[in-house]
mmCIF file of C-alpha atoms and ligand atoms in Angstrom:
data_model
loop_
_atom_site.group_PDB
_atom_site.id
_atom_site.type_symbol
_atom_site.label_atom_id
_atom_site.label_comp_id
_atom_site.label_asym_id
_atom_site.label_seq_id
_atom_site.Cartn_x
_atom_site.Cartn_y
_atom_site.Cartn_z
ATOM 1 C CA MET A 23 -13.206 -3.351 36.385
ATOM 2 C CA SER A 24 -13.108 -6.769 38.096
ATOM 3 C CA ASP A 25 -10.571 -9.606 37.299
ATOM 4 C CA ASN A 26 -13.255 -11.323 35.528
ATOM 5 C CA ASP A 27 -13.926 -8.181 33.318
ATOM 6 C CA VAL A 28 -10.139 -8.236 32.382
ATOM 7 C CA GLU A 29 -10.264 -11.821 31.248
ATOM 8 C CA ILE A 30 -13.282 -11.177 29.009
ATOM 9 C CA LEU A 31 -11.351 -8.189 27.596
ATOM 10 C CA ALA A 32 -8.337 -10.141 26.627
ATOM 11 C CA ASP A 33 -10.680 -12.760 25.180
ATOM 12 C CA THR A 34 -12.090 -9.969 22.667
ATOM 13 C CA LEU A 35 -8.623 -9.478 20.809
ATOM 14 C CA ARG A 36 -9.297 -9.159 16.959
ATOM 15 C CA LEU A 37 -6.529 -9.290 14.616
ATOM 16 C CA GLU A 38 -7.566 -6.359 12.140
ATOM 17 C CA THR A 39 -5.688 -3.747 10.236
ATOM 18 C CA CYS A 40 -6.481 0.003 11.349
ATOM 19 C CA PRO A 41 -7.202 1.777 8.293
ATOM 20 C CA ALA A 42 -5.980 4.969 10.330
ATOM 21 C CA CYS A 43 -2.599 3.870 11.778
ATOM 22 C CA GLY A 44 -2.222 0.448 10.655
ATOM 23 C CA HIS A 45 -2.111 -1.200 13.985
ATOM 24 C CA HIS A 46 -3.222 -4.842 13.994
ATOM 25 C CA ILE A 47 -5.016 -5.199 17.275
ATOM 26 C CA ALA A 48 -8.612 -4.320 17.762
ATOM 27 C CA VAL A 49 -11.679 -4.999 20.159
ATOM 28 C CA PRO A 50 -15.323 -5.141 19.333
ATOM 29 C CA PHE A 51 -16.950 -1.612 19.495
ATOM 30 C CA LEU A 52 -20.536 -2.512 18.868
ATOM 31 C CA ASP A 53 -22.162 -5.998 18.556
ATOM 32 C CA GLN A 54 -22.374 -7.358 15.042
ATOM 33 C CA THR A 55 -25.551 -6.529 13.204
ATOM 34 C CA LEU A 56 -26.934 -6.269 9.718
ATOM 35 C CA GLN A 57 -28.310 -2.908 8.163
ATOM 36 C CA PRO A 58 -29.053 -1.735 4.645
ATOM 37 C CA LEU A 59 -27.177 1.175 3.122
ATOM 38 C CA ALA A 60 -28.198 4.213 4.996
ATOM 39 C CA THR A 61 -27.399 7.322 2.616
ATOM 40 C CA ILE A 62 -26.770 6.181 -0.594
ATOM 41 C CA ALA A 63 -29.336 3.775 -1.942
ATOM 42 C CA TRP A 64 -32.503 5.948 -2.280
ATOM 43 C CA PRO A 65 -35.044 3.333 -2.400
ATOM 44 C CA GLY A 66 -37.900 4.227 -4.722
ATOM 45 C CA SER A 67 -40.697 2.405 -2.915
ATOM 46 C CA SER A 68 -41.667 1.111 0.467
ATOM 47 C CA ASN A 69 -41.368 -2.324 -0.959
ATOM 48 C CA GLU A 70 -38.013 -1.564 -2.455
ATOM 49 C CA ALA A 71 -36.845 -0.119 1.074
ATOM 50 C CA ARG A 72 -38.093 -3.043 3.036
ATOM 51 C CA THR A 73 -36.412 -5.613 0.889
ATOM 52 C CA MET A 74 -33.043 -4.000 0.630
ATOM 53 C CA GLN A 75 -29.962 -6.177 1.081
ATOM 54 C CA ARG A 76 -28.847 -5.999 4.879
ATOM 55 C CA LEU A 77 -24.801 -5.613 5.106
ATOM 56 C CA PRO A 78 -22.871 -6.302 7.856
ATOM 57 C CA LEU A 79 -21.882 -3.996 10.424
ATOM 58 C CA ASP A 80 -18.846 -5.083 12.577
ATOM 59 C CA PHE A 81 -17.581 -2.164 14.260
ATOM 60 C CA VAL A 82 -14.340 -2.779 16.042
ATOM 61 C CA ARG A 83 -11.919 -0.213 17.721
ATOM 62 C CA CYS A 84 -8.308 0.097 17.139
ATOM 63 C CA VAL A 85 -6.383 -0.153 20.674
ATOM 64 C CA GLU A 86 -3.593 1.903 19.517
ATOM 65 C CA CYS A 87 -5.377 5.119 18.450
ATOM 66 C CA GLY A 88 -8.979 4.573 19.265
ATOM 67 C CA HIS A 89 -10.193 4.445 15.477
ATOM 68 C CA VAL A 90 -13.695 2.816 14.830
ATOM 69 C CA TYR A 91 -14.177 1.018 11.760
ATOM 70 C CA ASN A 92 -16.217 -1.607 10.213
ATOM 71 C CA ALA A 93 -14.078 -4.594 9.790
ATOM 72 C CA ALA A 94 -16.694 -6.190 7.622
ATOM 73 C CA PHE A 95 -16.797 -3.598 4.971
ATOM 74 C CA ASP A 96 -16.586 -3.930 1.436
ATOM 75 C CA TYR A 97 -16.352 -1.016 -0.956
ATOM 76 C CA SER A 98 -17.706 -2.897 -3.766
ATOM 77 C CA LYS A 99 -21.375 -3.028 -1.985
ATOM 78 C CA VAL A 100 -21.426 0.908 -2.072
ATOM 79 C CA PRO A 101 -22.988 1.801 -5.483
ATOM 80 C CA TYR A 102 -21.319 5.314 -5.699
ATOM 81 C CA THR A 103 -21.229 4.633 -9.571
ATOM 82 C CA ARG A 104 -24.914 4.646 -9.844
ATOM 83 C CA LYS A 105 -26.115 6.796 -6.913
ATOM 84 C CA PRO A 106 -24.984 10.119 -5.884
ATOM 85 C CA ASN A 107 -23.746 10.780 -2.292
ATOM 86 C CA LEU A 108 -26.462 13.489 -1.474
ATOM 87 C CA MET A 109 -25.276 15.511 1.541
ATOM 88 C CA PHE A 110 -27.696 17.943 3.307
ATOM 89 C CA ASN A 111 -25.432 21.002 3.676
ATOM 90 C CA LYS A 112 -27.688 24.088 3.561
ATOM 91 C CA GLY A 113 -28.195 24.458 7.355
ATOM 92 C CA VAL A 114 -27.224 27.893 8.544
ATOM 93 C CA ILE A 115 -24.558 26.821 11.218
ATOM 94 C CA TRP A 116 -23.274 24.356 8.512
ATOM 95 C CA SER A 117 -22.885 27.067 5.858
ATOM 96 C CA ASP A 118 -21.169 29.434 8.492
ATOM 97 C CA SER A 119 -18.763 26.612 9.347
ATOM 98 C CA ILE A 120 -17.998 26.224 5.427
ATOM 99 C CA LYS A 121 -17.532 30.025 5.035
ATOM 100 C CA ALA A 122 -14.994 30.058 7.766
ATOM 101 C CA ILE A 123 -13.038 26.971 6.513
ATOM 102 C CA ARG A 124 -12.999 28.681 2.877
ATOM 103 C CA LYS A 125 -11.613 31.904 4.623
ATOM 104 C CA ARG A 126 -8.879 29.755 6.098
ATOM 105 C CA ILE A 127 -7.908 28.213 2.859
ATOM 106 C CA LEU A 128 -7.900 31.409 1.219
ATOM 107 C CA GLU A 129 -5.529 32.657 3.773
ATOM 108 C CA TYR A 130 -3.198 29.814 3.054
ATOM 109 C CA LEU A 131 -3.269 30.226 -0.731
ATOM 110 C CA PRO A 132 -0.938 32.215 -2.802
ATOM 111 C CA GLU A 133 -2.237 34.915 -5.319
ATOM 112 C CA LYS A 134 -2.726 32.517 -8.403
ATOM 113 C CA PRO A 135 -3.192 29.037 -6.722
ATOM 114 C CA VAL A 136 -3.489 25.756 -8.265
ATOM 115 C CA VAL A 137 -6.032 23.833 -6.062
ATOM 116 C CA VAL A 138 -7.162 20.360 -6.658
ATOM 117 C CA GLU A 139 -10.211 18.962 -4.786
ATOM 118 C CA ILE A 140 -10.532 15.089 -4.545
ATOM 119 C CA GLY A 141 -14.021 14.061 -4.318
ATOM 120 C CA HIS A 142 -15.584 17.643 -5.121
ATOM 121 C CA GLY A 143 -19.309 16.262 -5.021
ATOM 122 C CA ASP A 144 -21.568 18.866 -6.017
ATOM 123 C CA GLY A 145 -18.871 21.305 -6.761
ATOM 124 C CA SER A 146 -20.005 24.281 -4.641
ATOM 125 C CA PHE A 147 -16.967 24.072 -2.170
ATOM 126 C CA LEU A 148 -14.583 24.400 -4.909
ATOM 127 C CA ALA A 149 -16.645 26.885 -6.958
ATOM 128 C CA GLY A 150 -16.721 29.182 -3.939
ATOM 129 C CA LEU A 151 -13.095 29.365 -3.597
ATOM 130 C CA ALA A 152 -12.642 29.901 -7.425
ATOM 131 C CA SER A 153 -15.112 32.791 -7.353
ATOM 132 C CA GLU A 154 -13.279 34.351 -4.651
ATOM 133 C CA ARG A 155 -9.884 33.917 -6.090
ATOM 134 C CA PRO A 156 -10.634 33.665 -9.733
ATOM 135 C CA ASP A 157 -6.716 34.164 -10.797
ATOM 136 C CA GLY A 158 -6.252 30.687 -9.716
ATOM 137 C CA THR A 159 -6.588 27.120 -11.553
ATOM 138 C CA TYR A 160 -9.184 24.854 -9.610
ATOM 139 C CA ILE A 161 -9.684 21.162 -10.645
ATOM 140 C CA GLY A 162 -12.038 18.832 -9.280
ATOM 141 C CA PHE A 163 -11.810 14.986 -9.509
ATOM 142 C CA ASP A 164 -14.905 12.866 -8.745
ATOM 143 C CA PRO A 165 -16.230 9.925 -10.901
ATOM 144 C CA HIS A 166 -19.545 10.760 -9.561
ATOM 145 C CA GLY A 167 -19.625 14.394 -8.879
ATOM 146 C CA ALA A 168 -20.722 17.336 -10.880
ATOM 147 C CA SER A 169 -19.317 17.598 -14.390
ATOM 148 C CA CYS A 170 -20.577 21.089 -15.613
ATOM 149 C CA ALA A 171 -18.392 24.257 -14.173
ATOM 150 C CA GLU A 172 -19.733 27.798 -14.941
ATOM 151 C CA ILE A 173 -16.695 29.733 -13.770
ATOM 152 C CA PRO A 174 -13.630 29.934 -16.265
ATOM 153 C CA CYS A 175 -10.832 29.092 -13.893
ATOM 154 C CA LEU A 176 -12.763 26.055 -12.681
ATOM 155 C CA ARG A 177 -13.079 22.553 -14.081
ATOM 156 C CA PHE A 178 -14.317 19.309 -13.067
ATOM 157 C CA CYS A 179 -13.005 15.944 -14.164
ATOM 158 C CA SER A 180 -15.089 12.798 -14.002
ATOM 159 C CA THR A 181 -12.230 10.557 -13.197
ATOM 160 C CA LEU A 182 -10.599 9.101 -10.147
ATOM 161 C CA PHE A 183 -7.750 11.074 -8.851
ATOM 162 C CA GLU A 184 -4.505 9.306 -9.243
ATOM 163 C CA ALA A 185 -1.798 10.706 -7.178
ATOM 164 C CA GLY A 186 1.063 9.245 -9.320
ATOM 165 C CA ARG A 187 -0.232 10.945 -12.366
ATOM 166 C CA HIS A 188 -2.281 14.035 -11.354
ATOM 167 C CA ILE A 189 0.109 15.606 -8.981
ATOM 168 C CA PRO A 190 2.841 15.867 -11.483
ATOM 169 C CA GLU A 191 0.406 16.936 -14.150
ATOM 170 C CA TRP A 192 -1.054 19.616 -12.094
ATOM 171 C CA SER A 193 1.724 20.678 -9.380
ATOM 172 C CA PRO A 194 -1.120 21.675 -6.857
ATOM 173 C CA ASP A 195 -0.398 24.329 -4.179
ATOM 174 C CA LEU A 196 -3.247 22.759 -2.335
ATOM 175 C CA ILE A 197 -4.872 19.562 -2.297
ATOM 176 C CA ILE A 198 -8.445 19.539 -0.645
ATOM 177 C CA SER A 199 -10.201 16.456 0.408
ATOM 178 C CA ARG A 200 -13.512 17.130 2.520
ATOM 179 C CA HIS A 201 -15.763 14.003 3.865
ATOM 180 C CA VAL A 202 -13.947 11.453 1.466
ATOM 181 C CA LEU A 203 -11.442 9.762 3.847
ATOM 182 C CA GLU A 204 -14.377 8.155 6.067
ATOM 183 C CA HIS A 205 -15.640 6.325 2.980
ATOM 184 C CA LEU A 206 -12.296 4.926 2.059
ATOM 185 C CA THR A 207 -11.002 1.393 2.842
ATOM 186 C CA ASN A 208 -7.402 2.826 3.310
ATOM 187 C CA PRO A 209 -7.419 6.289 4.302
ATOM 188 C CA LEU A 210 -3.788 6.042 5.636
ATOM 189 C CA GLY A 211 -2.717 4.692 2.122
ATOM 190 C CA PHE A 212 -4.430 7.519 0.396
ATOM 191 C CA ILE A 213 -2.702 10.082 2.134
ATOM 192 C CA GLN A 214 0.603 8.113 2.137
ATOM 193 C CA SER A 215 0.293 8.175 -1.705
ATOM 194 C CA LEU A 216 -0.365 11.934 -1.996
ATOM 195 C CA THR A 217 2.736 12.752 0.058
ATOM 196 C CA PHE A 218 4.972 10.052 -1.705
ATOM 197 C CA SER A 219 3.932 11.038 -5.034
ATOM 198 C CA SER A 220 4.801 14.909 -4.109
ATOM 199 C CA ALA A 221 8.054 14.081 -2.825
ATOM 200 C CA CYS A 222 8.976 12.131 -5.886
ATOM 201 C CA ILE A 223 8.831 15.277 -8.050
ATOM 202 C CA GLY A 224 10.275 17.445 -5.234
ATOM 203 C CA LEU A 225 6.872 19.107 -4.478
ATOM 204 C CA GLU A 226 5.540 20.175 -1.111
ATOM 205 C CA PRO A 227 2.023 21.053 -1.641
ATOM 206 C CA GLY A 228 -0.559 21.764 0.985
ATOM 207 C CA LEU A 229 -3.213 19.405 1.975
ATOM 208 C CA TYR A 230 -6.512 20.139 3.482
ATOM 209 C CA ILE A 231 -8.476 17.229 4.884
ATOM 210 C CA GLU A 232 -11.867 17.097 6.784
ATOM 211 C CA VAL A 233 -13.803 14.302 8.294
ATOM 212 C CA PRO A 234 -16.393 13.872 10.955
ATOM 213 C CA CYS A 235 -15.032 13.420 14.338
ATOM 214 C CA ILE A 236 -16.745 10.774 16.681
ATOM 215 C CA ASP A 237 -15.397 11.970 20.169
ATOM 216 C CA ARG A 238 -18.757 13.174 21.077
ATOM 217 C CA ALA A 239 -20.354 10.288 19.894
ATOM 218 C CA ILE A 240 -18.354 7.944 22.033
ATOM 219 C CA GLU A 241 -18.624 10.276 25.075
ATOM 220 C CA THR A 242 -22.380 10.508 24.746
ATOM 221 C CA ARG A 243 -22.887 6.801 23.690
ATOM 222 C CA ARG A 244 -24.520 7.732 20.517
ATOM 223 C CA THR A 245 -24.923 5.090 17.777
ATOM 224 C CA VAL A 246 -26.464 6.875 14.727
ATOM 225 C CA ASP A 247 -23.006 7.578 13.512
ATOM 226 C CA PHE A 248 -22.254 3.931 12.637
ATOM 227 C CA TYR A 249 -23.647 2.881 9.535
ATOM 228 C CA TYR A 250 -22.399 1.084 6.434
ATOM 229 C CA GLU A 251 -21.073 4.214 4.179
ATOM 230 C CA HIS A 252 -18.960 5.535 6.957
ATOM 231 C CA ASN A 253 -16.738 2.517 7.622
ATOM 232 C CA SER A 254 -13.975 4.436 9.143
ATOM 233 C CA GLN A 255 -14.712 6.674 11.993
ATOM 234 C CA PHE A 256 -12.086 9.206 13.151
ATOM 235 C CA THR A 257 -11.450 10.175 16.793
ATOM 236 C CA THR A 258 -8.979 13.360 17.435
ATOM 237 C CA ARG A 259 -6.383 10.786 18.458
ATOM 238 C CA SER A 260 -6.919 8.438 15.412
ATOM 239 C CA PHE A 261 -6.820 11.405 13.065
ATOM 240 C CA ARG A 262 -3.489 12.602 14.421
ATOM 241 C CA LYS A 263 -2.134 9.387 14.471
ATOM 242 C CA MET A 264 -2.813 8.785 10.753
ATOM 243 C CA LEU A 265 -1.092 11.957 10.148
ATOM 244 C CA GLU A 266 1.860 11.105 11.924
ATOM 245 C CA ARG A 267 2.158 7.969 9.978
ATOM 246 C CA CYS A 268 2.238 9.635 6.643
ATOM 247 C CA GLY A 269 5.434 11.584 6.068
ATOM 248 C CA VAL A 270 3.772 15.062 6.226
ATOM 249 C CA GLU A 271 4.220 18.068 8.425
ATOM 250 C CA THR A 272 1.049 19.026 10.348
ATOM 251 C CA GLU A 273 0.643 22.723 10.232
ATOM 252 C CA MET A 274 -2.647 22.978 11.955
ATOM 253 C CA ILE A 275 -5.424 20.538 13.402
ATOM 254 C CA GLY A 276 -8.546 21.872 14.395
ATOM 255 C CA HIS A 277 -12.519 21.095 15.033
ATOM 256 C CA SER A 278 -15.306 22.769 13.686
ATOM 257 C CA TYR A 279 -19.173 22.409 13.693
ATOM 258 C CA ASP A 280 -19.088 22.109 17.504
ATOM 259 C CA GLY A 281 -16.577 19.393 17.743
ATOM 260 C CA GLU A 282 -18.288 17.208 15.130
ATOM 261 C CA VAL A 283 -15.984 17.787 12.253
ATOM 262 C CA ILE A 284 -11.920 17.742 12.555
ATOM 263 C CA TYR A 285 -9.769 19.008 9.832
ATOM 264 C CA ALA A 286 -6.057 19.865 9.284
ATOM 265 C CA PHE A 287 -3.596 21.567 7.033
ATOM 266 C CA VAL A 288 -0.513 19.682 6.383
ATOM 267 C CA LYS A 289 2.371 19.889 4.092
ATOM 268 C CA LEU A 290 2.995 16.966 1.815
ATOM 269 C CA GLY A 291 6.057 15.715 0.431
ATOM 270 C CA CYS A 292 8.310 15.438 3.653
ATOM 271 C CA CYS A 293 9.200 12.028 3.260
ATOM 272 C CA GLU A 294 12.730 12.258 1.337
ATOM 273 C CA SER A 295 13.650 8.870 2.935
ATOM 274 C CA HIS A 296 11.037 6.852 1.277
ATOM 275 C CA VAL A 297 11.965 8.468 -1.924
ATOM 276 C CA GLN A 298 15.645 7.316 -1.344
ATOM 277 C CA THR A 299 14.161 3.693 -0.949
ATOM 278 C CA ALA A 300 12.132 3.974 -3.920
ATOM 279 C CA ARG A 301 15.163 5.293 -5.963
ATOM 280 C CA SER A 302 17.374 2.220 -4.538
ATOM 281 C CA ALA A 303 14.525 -0.326 -5.473
ATOM 282 C CA PHE A 304 14.244 1.203 -8.971
ATOM 283 C CA PHE A 305 18.100 0.721 -9.478
ATOM 284 C CA PHE A 306 18.141 -2.576 -7.948
ATOM 285 C CA ARG A 307 15.321 -3.722 -10.491
ATOM 286 C CA GLU A 308 17.135 -1.878 -13.577
ATOM 287 C CA SER A 309 20.592 -3.600 -12.823
ATOM 288 C CA ILE A 310 19.021 -7.037 -12.402
ATOM 289 C CA ARG A 311 17.310 -6.703 -15.647
ATOM 290 C CA ILE A 312 20.835 -6.377 -17.073
ATOM 291 C CA SER A 313 22.366 -9.142 -15.211
ATOM 292 C CA GLU A 314 19.768 -11.481 -15.729
ATOM 293 C CA ASN A 315 20.366 -11.292 -19.496
ATOM 294 C CA THR A 316 24.236 -11.545 -18.582
ATOM 295 C CA ILE A 317 23.820 -14.649 -16.646
ATOM 296 C CA VAL A 318 21.347 -16.253 -18.964
ATOM 297 C CA ARG A 319 23.980 -15.868 -21.503
ATOM 298 C CA GLN A 320 26.508 -17.059 -19.518
ATOM 299 C CA LEU A 321 24.675 -20.397 -18.870
ATOM 300 C CA ASP A 322 24.068 -20.867 -22.439
ATOM 301 C CA GLU A 323 27.783 -20.317 -23.283
ATOM 302 C CA LEU A 324 28.596 -23.045 -20.685
ATOM 303 C CA TYR A 325 26.011 -25.242 -22.208
ATOM 304 C CA HIS A 326 27.596 -24.609 -25.650
ATOM 305 C CA SER A 327 31.009 -25.218 -24.320
ATOM 306 C CA SER A 328 30.061 -29.153 -23.846
ATOM 307 C CA LYS A 329 31.442 -28.896 -20.430
ATOM 308 C CA THR A 330 29.452 -31.244 -17.945
ATOM 309 C CA VAL A 331 27.875 -28.699 -15.508
ATOM 310 C CA ALA A 332 26.297 -29.534 -12.202
ATOM 311 C CA ILE A 333 24.194 -27.317 -9.933
ATOM 312 C CA TRP A 334 24.674 -27.718 -6.341
ATOM 313 C CA GLY A 335 21.056 -27.609 -4.665
ATOM 314 C CA GLY A 336 17.713 -28.244 -6.118
ATOM 315 C CA ALA A 337 15.347 -26.189 -3.526
ATOM 316 C CA GLY A 338 15.092 -22.935 -2.053
ATOM 317 C CA LYS A 339 17.648 -20.508 -3.459
ATOM 318 C CA SER A 340 18.982 -22.898 -5.932
ATOM 319 C CA ALA A 341 15.241 -23.607 -7.388
ATOM 320 C CA ALA A 342 14.921 -19.721 -7.372
ATOM 321 C CA PHE A 343 18.369 -19.346 -9.385
ATOM 322 C CA ILE A 344 17.554 -22.305 -11.765
ATOM 323 C CA ASN A 345 13.782 -20.700 -12.503
ATOM 324 C CA ARG A 346 15.143 -17.143 -12.692
ATOM 325 C CA TYR A 347 17.905 -17.980 -15.292
ATOM 326 C CA GLN A 348 15.888 -20.704 -16.913
ATOM 327 C CA ALA A 349 18.549 -23.453 -16.350
ATOM 328 C CA ASP A 350 16.151 -25.915 -17.753
ATOM 329 C CA ALA A 351 16.339 -29.665 -17.379
ATOM 330 C CA LYS A 352 17.435 -30.367 -20.978
ATOM 331 C CA ARG A 353 20.634 -28.267 -21.143
ATOM 332 C CA PHE A 354 21.303 -28.586 -17.211
ATOM 333 C CA PRO A 355 19.915 -32.033 -16.184
ATOM 334 C CA LEU A 356 22.499 -32.410 -13.448
ATOM 335 C CA VAL A 357 21.370 -31.330 -10.037
ATOM 336 C CA VAL A 358 22.785 -32.438 -6.599
ATOM 337 C CA ASP A 359 22.258 -31.696 -3.170
ATOM 338 C CA SER A 360 23.954 -32.070 0.198
ATOM 339 C CA ASP A 361 20.778 -33.124 1.777
ATOM 340 C CA SER A 362 19.918 -36.836 1.397
ATOM 341 C CA GLU A 363 16.130 -35.647 2.325
ATOM 342 C CA LYS A 364 15.675 -33.968 -0.849
ATOM 343 C CA VAL A 365 17.183 -36.561 -3.106
ATOM 344 C CA GLY A 366 14.684 -38.289 -5.398
ATOM 345 C CA THR A 367 12.349 -35.106 -5.413
ATOM 346 C CA PHE A 368 12.495 -32.821 -8.214
ATOM 347 C CA VAL A 369 13.460 -29.071 -9.026
ATOM 348 C CA PRO A 370 10.117 -26.956 -8.843
ATOM 349 C CA GLY A 371 9.315 -25.620 -11.994
ATOM 350 C CA MET A 372 12.114 -27.150 -14.086
ATOM 351 C CA GLY A 373 11.966 -30.887 -13.208
ATOM 352 C CA GLN A 374 15.478 -32.044 -12.904
ATOM 353 C CA GLU A 375 15.870 -34.939 -10.554
ATOM 354 C CA ILE A 376 17.823 -34.146 -7.318
ATOM 355 C CA ARG A 377 20.563 -36.433 -6.815
ATOM 356 C CA PHE A 378 22.810 -37.040 -3.672
ATOM 357 C CA ARG A 379 26.112 -35.006 -4.053
ATOM 358 C CA ASP A 380 27.995 -38.377 -4.209
ATOM 359 C CA TYR A 381 26.798 -38.765 -7.809
ATOM 360 C CA LEU A 382 29.716 -36.610 -8.608
ATOM 361 C CA LEU A 383 32.128 -39.025 -7.522
ATOM 362 C CA GLU A 384 31.022 -41.533 -9.972
ATOM 363 C CA TYR A 385 30.188 -38.872 -12.661
ATOM 364 C CA PRO A 386 32.175 -35.831 -12.068
ATOM 365 C CA ALA A 387 31.326 -32.218 -13.266
ATOM 366 C CA GLN A 388 33.830 -30.021 -14.934
ATOM 367 C CA VAL A 389 32.113 -27.145 -13.763
ATOM 368 C CA ILE A 390 29.878 -26.680 -10.463
ATOM 369 C CA ILE A 391 27.557 -23.757 -9.891
ATOM 370 C CA ILE A 392 26.595 -22.976 -6.131
ATOM 371 C CA PRO A 393 23.503 -20.700 -6.346
ATOM 372 C CA PRO A 394 23.490 -20.141 -2.340
ATOM 373 C CA GLN A 395 26.647 -18.027 -2.214
ATOM 374 C CA TRP A 396 26.694 -17.563 1.666
ATOM 375 C CA ARG A 397 26.855 -21.534 1.639
ATOM 376 C CA ALA A 398 29.695 -21.601 -0.824
ATOM 377 C CA LYS A 399 32.524 -22.058 1.946
ATOM 378 C CA ASP A 400 30.879 -24.934 3.410
ATOM 379 C CA ILE A 401 30.105 -26.703 0.305
ATOM 380 C CA MET A 402 33.591 -26.427 -0.710
ATOM 381 C CA GLU A 403 34.756 -27.926 2.444
ATOM 382 C CA GLU A 404 32.122 -30.678 2.009
ATOM 383 C CA MET A 405 33.433 -31.228 -1.465
ATOM 384 C CA ARG A 406 37.188 -31.492 -0.135
ATOM 385 C CA GLN A 407 36.102 -33.894 2.443
ATOM 386 C CA ASN A 408 34.387 -36.073 0.236
ATOM 387 C CA GLY A 409 36.657 -36.104 -2.649
ATOM 388 C CA ILE A 410 34.618 -34.210 -5.181
ATOM 389 C CA GLN A 411 36.473 -32.079 -7.531
ATOM 390 C CA ALA A 412 35.762 -29.889 -10.545
ATOM 391 C CA GLU A 413 37.678 -27.529 -12.834
ATOM 392 C CA SER A 414 35.729 -24.505 -11.606
ATOM 393 C CA VAL A 415 33.146 -23.556 -9.099
ATOM 394 C CA LEU A 416 30.935 -20.739 -9.985
ATOM 395 C CA ILE A 417 28.816 -18.326 -7.882
ATOM 396 C CA GLU A 418 26.525 -15.317 -8.818
ATOM 397 C CA HIS A 419 28.114 -12.109 -7.714
ATOM 398 C CA GLU A 420 27.284 -8.673 -8.697
ATOM 399 C CA GLY A 421 25.357 -9.386 -11.610
ATOM 400 C CA CYS A 422 27.287 -12.422 -13.237
ATOM 401 C CA LEU A 423 28.748 -15.754 -12.605
ATOM 402 C CA ILE A 424 32.322 -15.769 -11.275
ATOM 403 C CA ASP A 425 34.913 -18.172 -10.485
ATOM 404 C CA TYR A 426 34.515 -18.662 -6.661
ATOM 405 C CA LEU A 427 38.275 -19.306 -6.122
ATOM 406 C CA LYS A 428 39.860 -16.928 -8.609
ATOM 407 C CA ALA A 429 37.492 -13.936 -8.581
ATOM 408 C CA ASP A 430 37.123 -11.588 -5.652
ATOM 409 C CA ASN A 431 34.214 -12.016 -3.471
ATOM 410 C CA PRO A 432 32.839 -11.716 0.082
ATOM 411 C CA TYR A 433 31.893 -15.422 0.442
ATOM 412 C CA LYS A 434 35.416 -17.122 0.688
HETATM 413 ZN ZN1 LIG B 518 -5.411 2.681 14.717
#
C-alpha cells in the first residue's frame, strides 16, 4: 500500500455503530447502490418486479471486529408482517447439516427439557427436536411463522419474543435462534437482553445461535451475500466479538455447511455485575420517589411558614432543583445568582426572574436554599464577603432539605 493509498484510507472513516460489537468506526466495504428486496418481496408479475422500490445498500465494515453491515438499513422497509421469509432448506447437504446440529443440541439437553426457539419459521427444526425427545416442552416464537403444531409437547406462539417477560415465564433450559440475527438491527442488544433477563432471575440457560458466515465471501470476493434483508453479516471474528460483549460463557463455536454457517453454544445469565448495577439503579429510583415527596412537602411547609425564601442559582443544577421539586414562581419568586451574566434571564420552566445576589442586601431572605451542594462552601464565603445574611441555609442531602451549618453533611 502506498502513502497515497493510506491517505485515501484515512479519508474513508465513517462514524457508525457496529451491530455486532458496538464499535463506532467503520469504512466503506462496497460502493453504495440501490437494490430491491431480494428474498421477501415475491413480486406477482414482471411489471411489479421491475417497478419495485429500490432500497439503499451501504455496506460498511467495522474496523474493530470485521463485521459487515448496511449502514442505511431500515427494518421497517422489510415487510415481514406481510410476506413469509421462505428459505430453501431441502438440499441434501443442508439437511445433513441440520441433522448434525440437532444431534448436538440433543446431547446438550436434559431428559425433560424446556426449549424456546426465537424465530421458528416453518417450525420444522423445533418439531424435529420435539419428536426426538417428546418428554420435553418446546415453544416457538415467531409473529410470522407456523402457528399450528401437530406434536403435543410443541406449541407455536405468533408473538414477538420478549426476553424480560418470556424467560421468567418459561425458564428455558435452552434458547435457539437460527438465521435470525443477521436480519436484526441490533443483534448485540438482542443477546444482551437474553443474558440480562436470565441473570435477573438467577437462571443460566443455554443459547444456541446460528448465522451465515461471510469469511469465504470476503476471501473469494463474492458479492451475492450482500443484499437488503441480510443487513448484518458475521465473520468468525465479529461473531466471537459479539459474544465477548454479551456477558455469556461461550461453550463452543463451530462452523457447518463447509464454513458458510457459524454457530455457538453459550451459557446465558453470567453477568451478575449487570444485575447489581440494575438493582442499585432500582433502589436509587425508589428512594428518590420517596425523597421527592419529602422535599416537595418541606418546600410547601416553608412557603406556609411565611418566611422569605431565596433560591441561590437559576440555571443548571438550580433549575433542575426548581423543576423537580416544583418550586414555582408564585410561592418562590426570589431567585438570585452569583453570575451577573445570568441576571435578567428567567428560570427555565418556572419563569422566576434571576436577580443578582446583591439584591439580598436590600431585600434579605430569612432562608436561602443552595441547590448545587458542591458549591455551598463557596457561596457561604461569597455571602460572608458581601455581607449577605440569612437565618438558615438549606441544601438537599440524602433525600431531604437540611440546615447546611447545623446538620452533618460532606459539603462543609
Ligand atoms: Zn464491530
